[in-house]
Coordinates of C-alpha atoms in Angstrom, one line a residue:
Chain A
M1082 CA 75.6 85.2 84.1
E1083 CA 77.8 86.6 81.3
W1084 CA 76.6 90.1 82.0
I1085 CA 78.8 90.2 85.1
Y1086 CA 81.8 90.7 82.8
D1087 CA 80.1 93.8 81.5
I1088 CA 80.7 95.2 85.1
I1089 CA 84.0 93.6 85.9
E1090 CA 86.0 94.5 82.8
P1091 CA 85.1 98.2 82.7
V1092 CA 85.9 98.4 86.4
Y1093 CA 89.3 96.8 85.8
L1094 CA 90.0 99.3 83.0
L1095 CA 89.1 102.2 85.4
A1096 CA 91.4 100.7 88.1
A1097 CA 94.2 100.4 85.6
I1098 CA 93.8 104.1 84.6
L1099 CA 93.8 105.1 88.2
F1100 CA 97.0 103.2 88.9
I1101 CA 98.8 105.0 86.1
L1102 CA 97.5 108.4 87.2
A1103 CA 98.6 107.6 90.7
L1104 CA 102.2 106.7 89.6
R1105 CA 102.2 109.9 87.6
A1106 CA 101.2 111.9 90.7
M1107 CA 104.1 110.3 92.5
S1108 CA 106.6 112.4 90.6
N1109 CA 105.7 115.5 92.6
P1110 CA 105.6 115.8 96.4
A1111 CA 102.6 118.1 96.3
T1112 CA 100.4 115.7 94.4
A1113 CA 101.8 112.3 95.6
R1114 CA 99.4 111.8 98.4
G1115 CA 96.3 112.4 96.4
G1116 CA 97.6 109.9 93.9
I1117 CA 97.9 107.1 96.3
V1118 CA 94.4 107.7 97.5
W1119 CA 93.1 107.4 94.0
A1120 CA 95.1 104.2 93.5
G1121 CA 93.6 102.9 96.7
F1122 CA 90.1 103.7 95.4
G1123 CA 90.8 101.9 92.1
M1124 CA 92.1 98.9 94.1
L1125 CA 89.0 98.7 96.2
L1126 CA 86.8 98.8 93.1
A1127 CA 88.9 96.1 91.4
I1128 CA 88.8 93.8 94.5
G1129 CA 85.1 94.5 95.0
V1130 CA 84.1 93.4 91.6
T1131 CA 86.4 90.4 91.7
I1132 CA 84.2 88.8 94.3
L1133 CA 81.7 88.4 91.5
I1134 CA 83.9 86.2 89.3
P1135 CA 83.5 82.9 91.0
V1136 CA 79.7 83.4 90.9
T1137 CA 80.0 83.0 87.1
L1138 CA 81.6 79.6 87.5
P1139 CA 79.8 76.3 87.4
S1140 CA 78.8 75.8 91.0
S1141 CA 80.9 73.2 92.8
S1142 CA 80.7 71.7 96.3
T1143 CA 83.7 73.8 97.4
L1144 CA 82.5 77.2 96.2
F1145 CA 80.9 78.3 99.5
L1146 CA 83.8 77.1 101.6
N1147 CA 86.2 78.9 99.2
F1148 CA 84.3 82.2 99.8
V1149 CA 84.6 81.7 103.6
L1150 CA 88.3 81.0 103.3
M1151 CA 88.7 84.1 101.1
G1152 CA 87.1 86.3 103.8
I1153 CA 89.3 84.8 106.5
A1154 CA 92.5 85.2 104.5
I1155 CA 91.7 88.8 103.6
A1156 CA 90.8 89.6 107.2
I1157 CA 93.9 88.0 108.7
G1158 CA 96.5 89.1 106.1
G1159 CA 95.0 92.6 105.8
S1160 CA 94.7 93.4 109.5
I1161 CA 98.2 92.1 110.4
A1162 CA 99.8 93.9 107.6
Y1163 CA 97.9 97.1 108.3
Y1164 CA 98.7 97.0 112.0
A1165 CA 102.4 96.4 111.4
A1166 CA 102.6 99.1 108.8
I1167 CA 101.0 101.7 111.2
K1168 CA 103.0 100.7 114.3
V1169 CA 106.5 100.1 112.9
Q1170 CA 109.1 102.8 113.5
M1171 CA 110.2 104.9 110.5
T1172 CA 113.8 103.6 110.8
N1173 CA 112.4 100.1 110.1
M1174 CA 110.6 101.1 106.9
P1175 CA 113.1 99.5 104.5
Q1176 CA 112.4 96.0 105.8
M1177 CA 108.6 96.7 105.8
V1178 CA 108.8 97.6 102.1
A1179 CA 110.9 94.5 101.5
I1180 CA 108.5 92.1 103.3
Y1181 CA 105.3 93.5 101.7
N1182 CA 106.9 93.2 98.3
G1183 CA 108.0 89.7 99.1
M1184 CA 104.4 88.8 100.0
G1185 CA 103.2 90.1 96.6
G1186 CA 105.8 87.8 95.0
G1187 CA 104.7 84.9 97.1
A1188 CA 101.1 85.5 96.1
A1189 CA 102.1 85.6 92.5
G1190 CA 103.9 82.2 92.9
A1191 CA 100.9 80.7 94.7
I1192 CA 98.5 81.9 92.0
A1193 CA 100.7 80.2 89.4
A1194 CA 100.8 77.0 91.5
V1195 CA 97.0 76.9 91.8
D1196 CA 96.5 77.6 88.1
L1197 CA 98.8 74.7 87.3
M1198 CA 97.0 72.4 89.7
L1199 CA 93.6 73.4 88.1
S1200 CA 94.5 71.7 84.9
N1201 CA 90.9 71.6 83.8
W1202 CA 90.5 75.4 83.7
P1203 CA 90.8 77.1 81.3
A1204 CA 92.1 74.0 79.3
N1205 CA 95.4 75.3 80.4
Q1206 CA 97.2 76.7 77.3
Y1207 CA 98.8 79.3 79.5
A1208 CA 100.8 76.8 81.6
P1209 CA 104.1 78.2 80.3
L1210 CA 103.2 81.6 81.6
D1211 CA 102.4 80.2 85.0
I1212 CA 105.7 78.4 85.0
V1213 CA 107.6 81.7 84.4
G1214 CA 105.4 83.8 86.6
G1215 CA 105.6 81.2 89.4
L1216 CA 109.4 81.0 89.2
I1217 CA 109.9 84.8 89.3
G1218 CA 107.3 85.2 92.1
S1219 CA 108.9 82.6 94.3
V1220 CA 112.4 84.0 93.7
S1221 CA 111.1 87.4 94.7
F1222 CA 109.4 86.0 97.8
A1223 CA 112.4 84.2 99.2
G1224 CA 114.8 87.0 98.2
S1225 CA 112.7 89.7 99.8
L1226 CA 112.4 87.6 103.0
I1227 CA 116.2 87.3 103.2
A1228 CA 116.5 91.1 102.6
F1229 CA 113.9 91.6 105.4
L1230 CA 116.0 89.4 107.8
K1231 CA 119.2 91.3 107.0
L1232 CA 117.6 94.7 107.4
Q1233 CA 115.8 93.7 110.6
G1234 CA 119.1 92.6 112.0
W1235 CA 118.0 89.0 112.5
M1236 CA 120.8 88.1 110.0
T1237 CA 124.2 89.6 109.4
Q1238 CA 124.2 92.5 107.0
K1239 CA 127.5 91.4 105.7
P1240 CA 127.7 89.3 102.5
V1241 CA 127.3 85.6 103.2
T1242 CA 129.7 83.8 100.9
F1243 CA 131.0 80.3 100.4
P1244 CA 133.3 78.8 97.8
G1245 CA 131.7 78.1 94.5
Q1246 CA 128.7 80.1 95.4
N1247 CA 128.0 81.4 91.9
V1248 CA 128.2 77.9 90.5
V1249 CA 125.8 76.5 93.2
N1250 CA 123.4 79.4 92.4
L1251 CA 123.6 78.7 88.7
V1252 CA 122.9 75.0 89.3
V1253 CA 119.8 75.7 91.4
L1254 CA 118.5 78.1 88.8
G1255 CA 119.3 75.7 86.0
L1256 CA 117.5 72.9 87.8
A1257 CA 114.4 75.1 88.2
A1258 CA 114.5 76.0 84.6
L1259 CA 114.8 72.4 83.6
F1260 CA 111.8 71.5 85.7
G1261 CA 109.9 74.3 84.1
A1262 CA 110.9 73.3 80.6
F1263 CA 110.0 69.7 81.4
F1264 CA 106.5 70.7 82.4
I1265 CA 106.0 72.6 79.2
I1266 CA 107.3 70.0 76.7
Q1267 CA 105.6 67.1 78.4
P1268 CA 102.0 67.7 77.3
A1269 CA 101.0 64.5 79.2
F1270 CA 101.4 66.4 82.4
L1271 CA 99.1 69.1 81.2
A1272 CA 96.3 66.7 82.0
G1273 CA 97.3 67.4 85.6
F1274 CA 100.5 68.5 87.2
P1275 CA 101.5 66.2 89.9
V1276 CA 101.6 68.2 93.2
S1277 CA 104.8 66.6 94.3
L1278 CA 106.7 67.7 91.2
L1279 CA 105.2 71.1 91.3
A1280 CA 106.3 71.5 94.9
M1281 CA 109.9 70.6 93.9
F1282 CA 109.8 73.2 91.2
F1283 CA 108.7 75.9 93.6
V1284 CA 111.1 74.9 96.2
L1285 CA 113.9 75.3 93.7
G1286 CA 112.6 78.8 92.9
L1287 CA 112.6 79.7 96.6
L1288 CA 116.1 78.3 97.1
Y1289 CA 117.4 80.4 94.2
G1290 CA 115.9 83.5 95.8
L1291 CA 117.6 82.6 99.0
F1292 CA 121.0 81.9 97.5
M1293 CA 120.8 84.9 95.3
T1294 CA 120.3 87.3 98.2
L1295 CA 122.7 85.8 100.7
P1296 CA 125.9 87.3 99.2
I1297 CA 124.5 90.8 98.9
G1298 CA 125.5 93.2 101.7
G1299 CA 123.6 95.9 103.6
A1300 CA 124.8 98.9 101.6
D1301 CA 123.6 97.3 98.3
M1302 CA 120.1 96.9 99.7
P1303 CA 118.6 99.9 97.8
V1304 CA 119.4 98.0 94.6
V1305 CA 118.1 94.7 95.9
I1306 CA 114.8 96.1 97.3
S1307 CA 113.9 97.8 94.1
L1308 CA 115.0 94.8 92.0
Y1309 CA 112.6 92.6 93.9
N1310 CA 109.9 95.2 93.5
A1311 CA 110.4 95.0 89.8
L1312 CA 110.5 91.2 89.8
T1313 CA 107.2 91.0 91.8
G1314 CA 105.7 93.4 89.3
M1315 CA 106.7 91.2 86.4
A1316 CA 105.5 88.0 88.1
V1317 CA 102.1 89.7 88.7
G1318 CA 102.0 90.8 85.0
I1319 CA 102.8 87.4 83.7
D1320 CA 100.2 85.8 86.0
G1321 CA 97.8 88.4 84.7
F1322 CA 98.4 87.1 81.2
A1323 CA 97.8 83.5 82.3
L1324 CA 94.6 84.4 84.0
N1325 CA 93.6 86.9 81.3
N1326 CA 93.1 89.5 83.9
F1327 CA 93.7 93.0 82.6
A1328 CA 94.0 94.7 86.0
M1329 CA 96.8 92.4 86.9
I1330 CA 98.5 92.8 83.5
V1331 CA 98.6 96.6 83.6
A1332 CA 99.5 96.9 87.3
G1333 CA 102.2 94.2 87.0
V1334 CA 103.8 95.4 83.8
I1335 CA 103.8 99.0 84.9
V1336 CA 105.4 98.2 88.2
G1337 CA 107.9 95.9 86.5
A1338 CA 109.0 98.7 84.2
A1339 CA 109.1 101.4 86.9
G1340 CA 110.9 99.1 89.2
S1341 CA 113.5 98.1 86.6
L1342 CA 114.2 101.8 86.0
L1343 CA 114.6 102.5 89.7
T1344 CA 116.9 99.5 90.0
Y1345 CA 119.0 100.8 87.1
L1346 CA 119.1 104.3 88.7
M1347 CA 120.3 102.8 92.0
A1348 CA 123.0 100.7 90.4
K1349 CA 124.1 103.8 88.4
A1350 CA 124.3 105.8 91.6
M1351 CA 127.0 103.4 92.6
N1352 CA 128.6 103.2 89.2
R1353 CA 128.2 99.5 89.2
S1354 CA 126.3 97.1 86.9
L1355 CA 123.4 95.1 88.3
S1356 CA 125.3 91.9 87.8
N1357 CA 128.2 93.3 89.8
V1358 CA 125.8 94.1 92.7
L1359 CA 124.2 90.7 92.5
F1360 CA 127.2 88.4 92.0
S1361 CA 130.3 90.0 93.3
A1362 CA 129.7 90.0 97.0
F1363 CA 130.9 93.6 97.1
G1364 CA 132.3 94.6 100.5
A1365 CA 133.5 91.2 101.4
K1366 CA 137.1 92.1 100.3
E1367 CA 139.1 95.1 101.4
E1368 CA 141.3 97.4 99.4
T1369 CA 145.0 97.0 100.0
G1370 CA 148.1 98.8 99.0
V1371 CA 146.9 102.4 99.3
E1372 CA 148.8 104.6 101.7
L1373 CA 147.0 107.8 102.7
K1374 CA 148.9 110.9 103.7
G1375 CA 147.8 113.0 106.6
S1376 CA 146.1 112.0 109.9
L1377 CA 142.7 111.7 111.5
K1378 CA 142.0 114.8 113.5
P1379 CA 139.5 114.4 116.3
T1380 CA 137.5 117.4 117.4
D1381 CA 134.9 118.0 120.2
P1382 CA 131.3 119.2 120.2
D1383 CA 132.1 122.7 121.5
D1384 CA 134.5 123.4 118.6
V1385 CA 131.9 122.1 116.2
A1386 CA 129.2 124.3 117.7
V1387 CA 131.3 127.4 117.4
Q1388 CA 132.3 126.6 113.8
L1389 CA 128.6 126.0 112.9
A1390 CA 127.3 129.1 114.6
Y1391 CA 129.7 131.4 112.8
S1392 CA 129.0 129.9 109.4
S1393 CA 126.8 131.4 106.8
K1394 CA 126.1 128.2 105.0
V1395 CA 126.1 124.6 106.3
I1396 CA 125.3 121.5 104.3
I1397 CA 124.5 118.2 106.0
A1398 CA 125.2 114.9 104.3
P1399 CA 123.4 112.1 106.2
G1400 CA 124.0 108.3 105.7
Y1401 CA 123.0 105.0 107.2
G1402 CA 124.7 105.9 110.5
M1403 CA 122.0 108.6 111.1
A1404 CA 119.3 105.9 110.7
V1405 CA 121.1 103.5 113.0
A1406 CA 121.5 106.2 115.7
Q1407 CA 118.0 107.5 115.1
A1408 CA 119.6 110.9 115.1
Q1409 CA 117.2 112.6 112.7
G1410 CA 115.3 114.4 115.5
K1411 CA 118.5 115.9 116.9
V1412 CA 119.6 116.9 113.4
K1413 CA 116.3 118.8 113.0
E1414 CA 116.8 120.5 116.4
M1415 CA 120.3 121.6 115.5
C1416 CA 119.0 123.0 112.1
D1417 CA 116.4 125.0 113.9
I1418 CA 118.9 126.6 116.2
L1419 CA 121.3 127.4 113.3
E1420 CA 118.5 128.9 111.3
Q1421 CA 117.5 131.1 114.1
K1422 CA 121.1 132.3 114.1
G1423 CA 120.8 133.1 110.4
V1424 CA 122.7 130.2 109.1
T1425 CA 121.5 128.7 105.8
V1426 CA 121.1 124.9 106.2
K1427 CA 120.7 122.5 103.4
F1428 CA 120.8 118.7 103.1
A1429 CA 122.7 116.7 100.5
I1430 CA 121.0 113.4 99.7
H1431 CA 122.9 110.7 97.9
P1432 CA 120.6 108.3 96.0
V1433 CA 121.9 105.2 97.7
A1434 CA 122.4 106.7 101.2
G1435 CA 120.8 104.3 103.6
R1436 CA 119.1 101.0 103.0
M1437 CA 116.4 101.7 100.5
P1438 CA 116.0 104.3 97.7
G1439 CA 115.1 107.6 99.3
H1440 CA 115.7 106.4 102.8
M1441 CA 117.2 109.6 104.1
N1442 CA 114.4 111.7 102.8
V1443 CA 111.9 109.6 104.7
L1444 CA 113.8 109.9 108.0
L1445 CA 114.3 113.7 107.7
A1446 CA 110.6 114.1 106.8
E1447 CA 109.8 112.1 110.0
A1448 CA 111.9 114.6 112.0
G1449 CA 110.0 117.5 110.4
V1450 CA 112.6 118.8 107.9
S1451 CA 110.8 120.2 104.9
Y1452 CA 111.6 118.7 101.6
D1453 CA 112.5 122.1 100.2
K1454 CA 115.8 121.7 102.0
L1455 CA 116.7 118.3 100.7
F1456 CA 118.8 118.3 97.5
D1457 CA 119.9 115.7 95.0
I1458 CA 123.5 115.1 94.4
D1459 CA 123.5 117.0 91.1
E1460 CA 121.9 120.0 92.6
I1461 CA 124.0 120.2 95.7
N1462 CA 127.5 119.3 94.4
P1463 CA 128.3 122.7 92.9
E1464 CA 127.3 124.4 96.2
F1465 CA 130.0 122.8 98.4
A1466 CA 132.6 125.2 97.2
T1467 CA 130.7 128.1 98.7
T1468 CA 129.9 126.2 101.9
D1469 CA 131.5 127.0 105.3
V1470 CA 130.9 123.7 107.0
A1471 CA 129.9 120.3 105.5
M1472 CA 128.7 118.0 108.2
V1473 CA 128.7 114.3 107.4
I1474 CA 126.5 112.2 109.7
G1475 CA 127.1 108.5 109.5
A1476 CA 127.9 108.4 105.8
N1477 CA 131.1 107.0 104.4
D1478 CA 131.3 105.6 100.9
T1479 CA 128.8 108.2 99.5
V1480 CA 131.2 111.0 100.5
N1481 CA 134.5 109.2 99.7
P1482 CA 136.7 111.2 97.3
A1483 CA 138.5 107.9 96.5
A1484 CA 135.7 107.6 93.9
H1485 CA 137.8 110.1 91.9
R1486 CA 140.9 108.0 92.1
Q1487 CA 141.6 105.5 89.5
G1488 CA 142.1 101.9 90.8
S1489 CA 139.8 102.4 93.8
P1490 CA 136.9 100.0 94.0
L1491 CA 134.7 103.1 94.2
F1492 CA 136.2 104.7 91.2
G1493 CA 133.6 106.4 89.0
M1494 CA 130.8 106.4 91.6
P1495 CA 129.1 109.7 91.8
V1496 CA 129.8 111.0 95.4
L1497 CA 128.9 114.1 97.4
E1498 CA 131.9 116.4 97.1
V1499 CA 131.9 117.5 100.7
E1500 CA 135.7 117.9 100.7
Q1501 CA 135.3 121.1 98.7
A1502 CA 133.7 122.9 101.6
K1503 CA 135.9 125.2 103.7
S1504 CA 135.8 122.7 106.5
V1505 CA 134.3 119.2 107.0
V1506 CA 133.1 117.6 110.2
V1507 CA 132.5 113.9 110.1
L1508 CA 130.3 112.3 112.8
K1509 CA 131.3 108.7 113.1
R1510 CA 130.9 106.0 115.6
G1511 CA 134.4 104.7 115.5
Q1512 CA 137.5 104.5 113.3
G1513 CA 136.2 101.6 111.2
K1514 CA 135.9 101.6 107.4
G1515 CA 132.8 102.0 105.4
F1516 CA 130.7 99.2 104.1
A1517 CA 132.8 98.8 101.0
G1518 CA 135.9 98.2 103.2
I1519 CA 137.7 101.1 101.7
E1520 CA 139.7 103.7 103.5
N1521 CA 138.1 107.1 103.2
D1522 CA 140.5 109.7 101.8
L1523 CA 138.2 112.4 103.1
F1524 CA 139.0 111.7 106.8
Y1525 CA 142.7 112.4 106.1
R1526 CA 142.2 115.8 104.4
D1527 CA 143.5 118.9 106.1
N1528 CA 140.1 120.5 106.2
C1529 CA 138.4 117.5 107.8
K1530 CA 137.8 116.8 111.5
M1531 CA 136.3 113.8 113.1
L1532 CA 133.7 113.9 115.9
Y1533 CA 133.6 110.3 117.2
G1534 CA 130.7 108.8 119.1
D1535 CA 127.1 107.9 118.7
A1536 CA 125.5 110.4 116.3
T1537 CA 122.6 111.2 118.7
D1538 CA 125.0 111.8 121.6
S1539 CA 127.3 113.9 119.6
L1540 CA 124.6 116.0 118.2
S1541 CA 123.0 116.5 121.6
K1542 CA 126.3 117.9 122.9
V1543 CA 126.6 120.1 119.8
V1544 CA 123.0 121.4 120.4
Q1545 CA 123.7 122.1 124.1
A1546 CA 126.9 124.0 123.1
L1547 CA 125.0 125.9 120.5
K1548 CA 122.3 127.0 123.0
K1549 CA 125.0 128.5 125.3
L1550 CA 126.6 130.5 122.5
Chain B
M1035 CA 87.5 86.3 54.0
I1036 CA 90.5 84.8 55.6
Q1037 CA 90.6 84.9 59.4
P1038 CA 94.0 85.7 61.0
P1039 CA 95.5 82.7 62.8
T1040 CA 94.4 82.1 66.4
W1041 CA 97.6 83.4 68.0
V1042 CA 97.1 86.8 66.4
I1043 CA 93.7 87.1 67.8
Q1044 CA 94.5 85.6 71.2
Y1045 CA 98.0 86.7 72.1
L1046 CA 99.0 89.7 70.1
P1047 CA 96.7 92.2 71.8
L1048 CA 98.1 91.1 75.1
V1049 CA 101.7 91.7 73.9
Y1050 CA 100.7 95.1 72.7
I1051 CA 99.2 95.9 76.1
A1052 CA 102.4 94.7 77.8
F1053 CA 104.6 96.9 75.6
L1054 CA 102.4 100.0 76.1
A1055 CA 102.1 99.4 79.8
A1056 CA 105.9 99.0 80.1
F1057 CA 106.5 102.3 78.2
T1058 CA 103.9 104.0 80.3
G1059 CA 105.6 102.8 83.5
Y1060 CA 109.0 103.9 82.3
E1061 CA 107.8 107.4 81.1
V1062 CA 105.6 108.1 84.0
I1063 CA 108.4 107.7 86.6
S1064 CA 111.5 108.6 84.6
R1065 CA 111.8 112.0 86.2
V1066 CA 111.0 111.2 89.8
P1067 CA 113.4 113.0 92.2
T1068 CA 115.4 111.2 94.9
L1069 CA 113.1 112.7 97.4
L1070 CA 110.2 110.5 96.3
H1071 CA 112.1 107.3 95.6
T1072 CA 110.7 105.6 98.7
P1073 CA 107.0 106.5 98.2
L1074 CA 107.4 105.6 94.5
M1075 CA 108.8 102.2 95.4
S1076 CA 106.3 101.5 98.1
G1077 CA 103.5 103.0 96.0
S1078 CA 104.3 100.7 93.1
N1079 CA 104.6 97.9 95.7
F1080 CA 101.0 98.7 96.6
I1081 CA 99.9 98.7 92.9
H1082 CA 101.3 95.3 92.3
G1083 CA 99.0 94.3 95.2
A1084 CA 96.5 93.9 92.3
V1085 CA 97.8 90.3 92.7
L1086 CA 95.1 89.9 95.3
V1087 CA 92.5 90.0 92.5
G1088 CA 94.1 87.0 90.9
S1089 CA 94.5 85.2 94.2
M1090 CA 90.8 85.6 94.9
V1091 CA 89.9 84.2 91.5
M1092 CA 92.2 81.2 92.1
L1093 CA 90.8 80.5 95.5
G1094 CA 87.3 80.7 94.2
L1095 CA 88.2 78.0 91.6
A1096 CA 89.9 75.7 94.0
Q1097 CA 88.4 72.2 94.1
N1098 CA 90.4 70.2 96.5
L1099 CA 92.3 70.6 99.7
P1100 CA 95.8 71.3 98.2
E1101 CA 94.4 73.9 95.8
Q1102 CA 92.5 75.5 98.7
I1103 CA 95.6 75.6 100.9
V1104 CA 97.7 77.2 98.2
G1105 CA 94.9 79.5 97.2
F1106 CA 94.4 80.5 100.8
I1107 CA 98.1 81.4 101.0
A1108 CA 97.8 83.4 97.8
V1109 CA 94.9 85.5 99.2
L1110 CA 96.6 85.9 102.6
L1111 CA 99.9 87.1 101.0
G1112 CA 98.1 89.3 98.4
A1113 CA 95.9 90.9 101.1
A1114 CA 99.0 91.7 103.2
N1115 CA 100.8 93.1 100.2
V1116 CA 98.0 95.4 99.3
T1117 CA 97.0 96.7 102.7
G1118 CA 100.6 96.9 104.0
G1119 CA 101.8 98.6 100.8
Y1120 CA 99.0 101.2 101.0
A1121 CA 99.5 102.0 104.7
V1122 CA 103.3 102.4 104.4
T1123 CA 103.0 104.6 101.4
D1124 CA 100.3 106.8 102.9
R1125 CA 102.2 107.1 106.1
I1126 CA 105.4 108.2 104.4
L1127 CA 103.6 110.8 102.2
E1128 CA 101.7 112.1 105.2
M1129 CA 105.0 112.8 106.8
F1130 CA 106.3 114.7 103.9
D1131 CA 103.1 116.8 104.0
R1132 CA 103.4 117.4 107.7
A1133 CA 107.0 118.3 107.6
K1134 CA 106.4 120.8 104.9
Q1135 CA 103.5 122.5 106.8
R1136 CA 105.3 122.5 110.1
E1137 CA 108.2 124.4 108.6
K1138 CA 105.8 126.9 107.0
K1139 CA 104.1 128.0 110.2
P1140 CA 106.8 130.0 111.9
E1141 CA 107.3 132.1 108.8
A1142 CA 103.6 133.0 108.6

């Protein structure tokens, strides 16, 4: 039956090439959709030929049952995931990305576990790889699950901290590593890993994932989600080595590299190191000792409407508040009216606005705002000086000029320089501080007015007022 | 003729593949705009769904109940990863397409 590999291996190669081309196509909005379809085709081929692999194995009493189980698992897992992905609201996308990514990590962990249990195949010289892949996979699984719970609102989005947290985390990770090392240097166990010991090893991995994610707050989620994406990729790649499976190696390693880069970009967009994001429970403490001059100046929807209608250029800077209020539809409605009146409307998108990388872009696309109008921070910052009104919708830290002030916890973070516009309107639910617990200098500036209330309500009133003008 | 040691034959090609794949991954996405960060992430989320392939091999090899249980979990999670990842990515990209087209119409 060796000829089966003459089919399987070339198909894996083809799938790997398609994966790479698909990621390449992802760098341009015009080609992205075609890319994912090709990747899907490659995946179907790879999965299709994989069904042949167990046929090459010495037949065992369980082989038939295993095939039945395989069919059931694919049917259940696939249909539930597909249904959930189609039905879920766009505002809930960050947690969907987190949970599906976690499932990949869980699968990688489970694969490593089975490979370790199957000590007689293939005379397991790859056990160390399974240990590493299994650990990373289980950390990613538990961590993504916590990220999901936080984003879904089933758990507080605030950092969960307790004294000595970093020490506890380190001990858990250390114990897991010790277990892993013990498996590797004790060749006697290679004759068969005791299931109970293996279970303890994986439980430690899961615990570490849990503990690692608890102290990370909501606004840091873009970093965390993309970090776990990278970790799952790595786990899959390492498992691929252990199983000598080229489709898994290429897919896993590419995603590991791409995810690491994205994680780095997210951390850089906050001017913080990855370890600062992971270990400092940012946002748990508040800044003290800074006195701000000026006052908060409330305004009302009618004034805002007049101001907007007589502008020639308006830039909108959305943030997580827009997602919470689900205000993207109203934003689009307002834009349409303004454009009919001849006002140029652009959007300023901060890389870490929202709860996942690119979150705002997705919401605005859902509302029907064309991506031609969405601009990255570097493109849009020079434009604020020539802008009549900058409208901030539910964003706070990403527009805080405190980032230019030495000594501020935000110091050095690239921010949208909305304060340079002739006037600024901030839509905000209440007078609270941003996620980072830092007073926002912007709100006290002379050219800044506050429009308090739920973003959707406020915008509805602005839209009504605009229609009357 | 002297044969190279086993580790060279067995492991080195894999290490080369890993390095090349890592560079490819890095290069391929190094200029992705903020606009596409979500589909990029969820697309790569789908691609690591190739883990399903390994899960299927493992379940196929399982020989006793514990192995079958863990293998079953692996396939279940892998299948969810791959279908969910695909559906989410496609849905997001479709929205980008539609938003673009909807805006074009009034001008035409």
